[in-house]
């Protein structure tokens, strides 16, 4: 029901996602046509409502009122009042911002990509014809590398400087002038503005010329550019700023009462200082917040806003100070960060998801339940790829057989390599899986060895660090069926148990063991070993209880039929020969409880599916060990600039995207960056330190990353820095593309081809800086930040040890990277895992494959086919072709095995699929 007292122009506002804009015209509110969105006149005031549909299914509203530099005070005041009315109509849950022309927030600018260019005049809702007369030459100054501020400046040489980028717009040609101190990113964003002007002002017919600051000789475009200013003359250097940067003072809190500000004297800011029936001003120097209690009237809020305006005028505060208005309950992260121990948001109770009878039960109890279908996780990448797993053991790795790799131990670390086909090329996904009880040394080795493996492969790669218990669904889907067991097999883990006097809990088929069953389908199911006590049970799951002679399968009252099906399948993996007894919750025999040591209380509430958080993109900066992230609002693929390192925060998964021209030292540094982000938790999301961290080199973007963007593959394959790429598009020339098989530490020197054999392996250099200087116009290329150590081996770096200062499996809280042994790992010295041997482990040795195949038992083709229906005991079903005789292999494939194994994996898989062997 629409509230009385709210302007009729707001009727239906915020009902669907998107932008809605109103303007003050003759002291009345007028809706702006969509065709005029982004066109702002400096003599008017506007209200902008952005409504976003969150992945949780709820709407988020942001209100901005924009005031042009020539707007009347009455229009500005009315825009402020109307913004409050709109907020009240939307339930007083929106955040609204005051936007001043020339100093808009980046959030506001992100709605109008690539930019807004305010024009002189006053808004009128009546249709106007095209303006006649000569085209007016304009000079625009551009600042910003993601959200760009565009401001018209006087058409004069004195307006130019060495730090910014300028656009000179004439009737026949658009000139882009790049100050020598401007960054590549700023130049690229300014080219987007050039393209926008050309398309909107010139119908795309205008020529584009780029002018380099300080480069004049032999450039006809430069000569033409300077002739418009009356001839060339050097731009004077700006005198250095001798004024010391003042340290920001502590935030000050004022109570607002009857248009007066009353300072609150408190040693620290706490949420308890804020009363729901009052308004408060928080002065943070560069930003001002007005907090309005939820029981305050709209009239009180209007009076508080007037008090804030008077305060800013009396203090002679600069117009660039951003002002944000908040109603209790809609506080921004920035606002909350100024208060000590602001309580974490509890999980939203807006809806509860359930299935079938479970949903009916909750509805009967009075909950507002949205029934959802059975979970069926659909893999985002090809699920028919090749899986290989290695266990980390005392600076070495041991390959696991296809049977062994279906069982991971909690006390160990593993390296997982999954190769899948996409667009007729091989893609490699590496995981370092860190058991919750593994030692810090094994964790360091897992990261270091995985990093080295990525250097040895041919083709694109993505790598990730994941912790046991926080695995992403994709990890489980590539295993399809996985059992996670207690204990560990690595010598480092066993030594730790011995030193601490802890009993070994390693799984055995003849001991009492309890497994929680989870998953969504037979191609995504897991059995997780838990403590064999009744308090480990949960009504939402099914369990398998093993004693010395048999199994019990326990079905929780809130579990689904899908869960029941998975139990039977996982029983066969644990031990198909043992007898099993089915038990339903509430009807357990005494023997069941006796095995678990007696009946105890356990959770009987439905495990509610968490709502999905919306992703956030950050430009990354790491200063003196502290993470500083600048959020990029309403991000697109174009925000992935090749000079930057960007972090996509998806709450349970973190993606560190590394541009090809970013001066990041190594993948290990990228993992460190992800860990620092989790520690900083700058959005106060309650991020878990064990969240999965992916490292994605530019050009290697997998589908599970690109799904967060409207992805254009042709853009990701273009060659050059961000300015060169954009210039090719603007000028309409064919962009140079390159193979997407690029990655961190790949060099263009002879070492890149020799680095796979002998002693020419690339080493991660940790002594160089992490990022290029933001103002640098010439970024360091990848080939300049990799080097070899004296012996040609890549060593364990201090960076990888920084990732694991302490280990969950160790009691020493004071351990540090410096305490770790500094000698080179044994796998860099022992011939058992020499560089050539490690390469063979990673990419497969053709001769070894052929020799191994010759030792296998052979079977006829008709029995080996997937469709034969014959179960052949002991064969590796991912390599059915290996069991063909030499003669039959040649007949079916038209080549010998040696030639076959030299083919790319995707081509091997296609041939096998055609023969029904895959």
CSV table of N, CA and C in Angstrom, one decimal, residues 339-410:
chain,number,residue,atom,x,y,z
A,339,UNK,N,33.1,2.2,14.9
A,339,UNK,CA,32.6,1.8,16.2
A,339,UNK,C,33.2,0.6,16.7
A,340,UNK,N,33.5,0.6,18.0
A,340,UNK,CA,34.2,-0.6,18.6
A,340,UNK,C,33.2,-1.7,18.8
A,341,UNK,N,33.5,-2.9,18.3
A,341,UNK,CA,32.7,-4.1,18.5
A,341,UNK,C,31.3,-3.9,18.1
A,342,UNK,N,31.1,-3.4,16.9
A,342,UNK,CA,29.7,-3.4,16.3
A,342,UNK,C,29.3,-4.8,16.2
A,343,UNK,N,28.1,-5.1,16.7
A,343,UNK,CA,27.7,-6.6,16.7
A,343,UNK,C,27.5,-7.1,15.2
A,344,UNK,N,28.0,-8.3,15.0
A,344,UNK,CA,27.8,-8.9,13.7
A,344,UNK,C,26.4,-9.2,13.4
A,345,UNK,N,26.0,-9.0,12.1
A,345,UNK,CA,24.7,-9.3,11.7
A,345,UNK,C,24.4,-10.8,11.9
A,346,UNK,N,23.2,-11.0,12.5
A,346,UNK,CA,22.8,-12.4,12.5
A,346,UNK,C,22.3,-12.9,11.2
A,347,UNK,N,22.3,-14.2,11.0
A,347,UNK,CA,21.8,-14.7,9.7
A,347,UNK,C,20.4,-14.2,9.4
A,348,UNK,N,20.1,-13.7,8.2
A,348,UNK,CA,18.8,-13.1,7.9
A,348,UNK,C,17.7,-14.2,8.1
A,349,UNK,N,16.6,-13.8,8.7
A,349,UNK,CA,15.5,-14.7,8.9
A,349,UNK,C,14.3,-14.4,8.0
A,350,UNK,N,14.7,-13.8,6.8
A,350,UNK,CA,13.7,-13.4,5.9
A,350,UNK,C,13.0,-14.6,5.2
A,351,UNK,N,13.7,-15.7,5.1
A,351,UNK,CA,13.0,-16.9,4.6
A,351,UNK,C,13.9,-18.1,5.0
A,352,UNK,N,13.2,-19.2,5.0
A,352,UNK,CA,13.9,-20.5,5.3
A,352,UNK,C,13.6,-21.4,4.2
A,353,UNK,N,14.6,-22.1,3.7
A,353,UNK,CA,14.4,-23.0,2.5
A,353,UNK,C,14.2,-24.4,3.0
A,354,UNK,N,13.4,-25.1,2.4
A,354,UNK,CA,13.1,-26.5,2.8
A,354,UNK,C,12.7,-27.3,1.6
A,355,UNK,N,12.6,-28.6,1.8
A,355,UNK,CA,12.1,-29.5,0.8
A,355,UNK,C,11.0,-30.4,1.2
A,356,UNK,N,10.0,-30.6,0.4
A,356,UNK,CA,8.9,-31.5,0.6
A,356,UNK,C,8.3,-31.5,2.0
A,357,UNK,N,8.3,-32.6,2.7
A,357,UNK,CA,7.7,-32.7,4.0
A,357,UNK,C,8.4,-31.8,5.0
A,358,UNK,N,9.7,-31.6,4.8
A,358,UNK,CA,10.4,-30.7,5.7
A,358,UNK,C,9.8,-29.3,5.7
A,359,UNK,N,9.6,-28.8,4.4
A,359,UNK,CA,9.0,-27.5,4.3
A,359,UNK,C,7.6,-27.4,4.9
A,360,UNK,N,6.9,-28.5,4.7
A,360,UNK,CA,5.5,-28.5,5.3
A,360,UNK,C,5.5,-28.5,6.8
A,361,UNK,N,6.5,-29.1,7.4
A,361,UNK,CA,6.7,-29.1,8.9
A,361,UNK,C,6.9,-27.7,9.4
A,362,UNK,N,7.8,-27.0,8.7
A,362,UNK,CA,8.2,-25.6,9.1
A,362,UNK,C,7.0,-24.7,8.9
A,363,UNK,N,6.2,-24.9,7.8
A,363,UNK,CA,5.1,-24.0,7.5
A,363,UNK,C,4.0,-24.2,8.6
A,364,UNK,N,3.9,-25.5,9.1
A,364,UNK,CA,2.9,-25.8,10.1
A,364,UNK,C,3.3,-25.1,11.4
A,365,UNK,N,4.6,-24.9,11.6
A,365,UNK,CA,5.1,-24.3,12.8
A,365,UNK,C,5.0,-22.7,12.7
A,366,UNK,N,4.5,-22.2,11.6
A,366,UNK,CA,4.4,-20.8,11.5
A,366,UNK,C,5.5,-20.1,10.8
A,367,UNK,N,6.5,-20.8,10.2
A,367,UNK,CA,7.6,-20.1,9.5
A,367,UNK,C,7.1,-19.8,8.1
A,368,UNK,N,7.7,-18.7,7.6
A,368,UNK,CA,7.5,-18.4,6.2
A,368,UNK,C,8.5,-19.1,5.3
A,369,UNK,N,8.1,-20.3,4.8
A,369,UNK,CA,9.0,-21.2,4.2
A,369,UNK,C,8.9,-21.1,2.7
A,370,UNK,N,10.0,-21.0,2.0
A,370,UNK,CA,10.0,-21.1,0.5
A,370,UNK,C,10.5,-22.5,0.2
A,371,UNK,N,9.7,-23.3,-0.4
A,371,UNK,CA,10.1,-24.6,-0.7
A,371,UNK,C,11.0,-24.6,-2.0
A,372,UNK,N,12.1,-25.4,-1.9
A,372,UNK,CA,13.1,-25.4,-3.0
A,372,UNK,C,13.2,-26.9,-3.5
A,373,UNK,N,13.6,-27.1,-4.7
A,373,UNK,CA,13.8,-28.4,-5.2
A,373,UNK,C,15.0,-29.1,-4.6
A,374,UNK,N,15.1,-30.4,-4.8
A,374,UNK,CA,16.2,-31.1,-4.3
A,374,UNK,C,17.5,-30.5,-4.8
A,375,UNK,N,18.5,-30.5,-4.0
A,375,UNK,CA,19.8,-30.0,-4.5
A,375,UNK,C,20.4,-30.9,-5.5
A,376,UNK,N,20.8,-30.4,-6.6
A,376,UNK,CA,21.5,-31.2,-7.7
A,376,UNK,C,22.6,-30.3,-8.3
A,377,UNK,N,23.7,-30.3,-7.6
A,377,UNK,CA,24.8,-29.4,-8.1
A,377,UNK,C,25.2,-29.8,-9.5
A,378,UNK,N,25.2,-28.9,-10.4
A,378,UNK,CA,25.6,-29.2,-11.8
A,378,UNK,C,27.0,-28.7,-12.0
A,379,UNK,N,27.9,-29.6,-12.3
A,379,UNK,CA,29.3,-29.1,-12.5
A,379,UNK,C,29.5,-28.0,-13.6
A,380,UNK,N,30.3,-27.1,-13.3
A,380,UNK,CA,30.4,-25.9,-14.2
A,380,UNK,C,31.5,-26.2,-15.3
A,381,UNK,N,32.3,-27.2,-15.0
A,381,UNK,CA,33.3,-27.6,-16.0
A,381,UNK,C,33.0,-29.1,-16.4
A,382,UNK,N,33.7,-29.5,-17.5
A,382,UNK,CA,33.6,-30.9,-17.9
A,382,UNK,C,33.9,-31.9,-16.8
A,383,UNK,N,33.0,-32.8,-16.6
A,383,UNK,CA,33.2,-33.8,-15.5
A,383,UNK,C,33.8,-35.1,-15.9
A,384,UNK,N,34.2,-35.1,-17.2
A,384,UNK,CA,34.9,-36.3,-17.7
A,384,UNK,C,36.4,-36.2,-17.9
A,385,UNK,N,37.0,-35.3,-17.1
A,385,UNK,CA,38.4,-35.0,-17.2
A,385,UNK,C,39.3,-36.1,-16.5
A,386,UNK,N,40.6,-35.8,-16.5
A,386,UNK,CA,41.5,-36.7,-15.9
A,386,UNK,C,41.9,-36.2,-14.5
A,387,UNK,N,41.8,-37.1,-13.5
A,387,UNK,CA,42.1,-36.7,-12.1
A,387,UNK,C,43.4,-37.4,-11.7
A,388,UNK,N,44.3,-36.6,-11.1
A,388,UNK,CA,45.5,-37.2,-10.5
A,388,UNK,C,45.8,-36.6,-9.2
A,389,UNK,N,46.2,-37.4,-8.2
A,389,UNK,CA,46.4,-36.9,-6.8
A,389,UNK,C,47.7,-37.4,-6.3
A,390,UNK,N,48.4,-36.5,-5.6
A,390,UNK,CA,49.7,-36.8,-4.9
A,390,UNK,C,49.6,-36.5,-3.4
A,391,UNK,N,50.1,-37.4,-2.6
A,391,UNK,CA,50.2,-37.1,-1.1
A,391,UNK,C,51.5,-36.4,-0.9
A,392,UNK,N,51.5,-35.3,-0.1
A,392,UNK,CA,52.7,-34.7,0.3
A,392,UNK,C,53.3,-35.4,1.5
A,393,UNK,N,54.6,-35.7,1.5
A,393,UNK,CA,55.3,-36.4,2.5
A,393,UNK,C,56.7,-36.0,2.7
A,394,UNK,N,57.0,-35.2,3.7
A,394,UNK,CA,58.4,-34.8,4.0
A,394,UNK,C,59.1,-34.3,2.8
A,395,UNK,N,58.6,-33.1,2.3
A,395,UNK,CA,59.2,-32.4,1.2
A,395,UNK,C,59.2,-33.2,-0.1
A,396,UNK,N,58.4,-34.3,-0.2
A,396,UNK,CA,58.3,-35.1,-1.4
A,396,UNK,C,56.8,-35.3,-1.7
A,397,UNK,N,56.5,-35.9,-2.8
A,397,UNK,CA,55.2,-36.2,-3.1
A,397,UNK,C,55.1,-37.6,-3.7
A,398,UNK,N,54.0,-38.3,-3.4
A,398,UNK,CA,53.8,-39.7,-3.8
A,398,UNK,C,52.5,-39.8,-4.6
A,399,UNK,N,52.5,-40.2,-5.8
A,399,UNK,CA,51.3,-40.4,-6.6
A,399,UNK,C,50.4,-41.5,-6.1
A,400,UNK,N,49.1,-41.2,-6.1
A,400,UNK,CA,48.2,-42.2,-5.6
A,400,UNK,C,47.5,-42.9,-6.8
A,401,UNK,N,47.1,-44.2,-6.6
A,401,UNK,CA,46.4,-44.9,-7.6
A,401,UNK,C,45.0,-44.4,-7.6
A,402,UNK,N,44.2,-44.9,-8.7
A,402,UNK,CA,42.8,-44.4,-8.8
A,402,UNK,C,42.0,-44.8,-7.6
A,403,UNK,N,42.3,-45.9,-7.0
A,403,UNK,CA,41.6,-46.4,-5.8
A,403,UNK,C,42.0,-45.5,-4.6
A,404,UNK,N,43.2,-45.3,-4.4
A,404,UNK,CA,43.7,-44.5,-3.2
A,404,UNK,C,43.3,-43.1,-3.2
A,405,UNK,N,43.2,-42.5,-4.4
A,405,UNK,CA,42.9,-41.1,-4.5
A,405,UNK,C,41.4,-40.8,-4.1
A,406,UNK,N,40.6,-41.8,-3.9
A,406,UNK,CA,39.2,-41.6,-3.5
A,406,UNK,C,39.1,-41.4,-2.0
A,407,UNK,N,40.3,-41.5,-1.3
A,407,UNK,CA,40.3,-41.4,0.2
A,407,UNK,C,41.4,-40.5,0.6
A,408,UNK,N,41.0,-39.4,1.3
A,408,UNK,CA,42.0,-38.4,1.8
A,408,UNK,C,42.0,-38.4,3.3
A,409,UNK,N,43.2,-38.3,3.9
A,409,UNK,CA,43.3,-38.3,5.3
A,409,UNK,C,43.5,-36.9,5.9
A,410,UNK,N,42.8,-36.7,7.0
A,410,UNK,CA,42.7,-35.4,7.7
A,410,UNK,C,44.1,-34.9,8.2
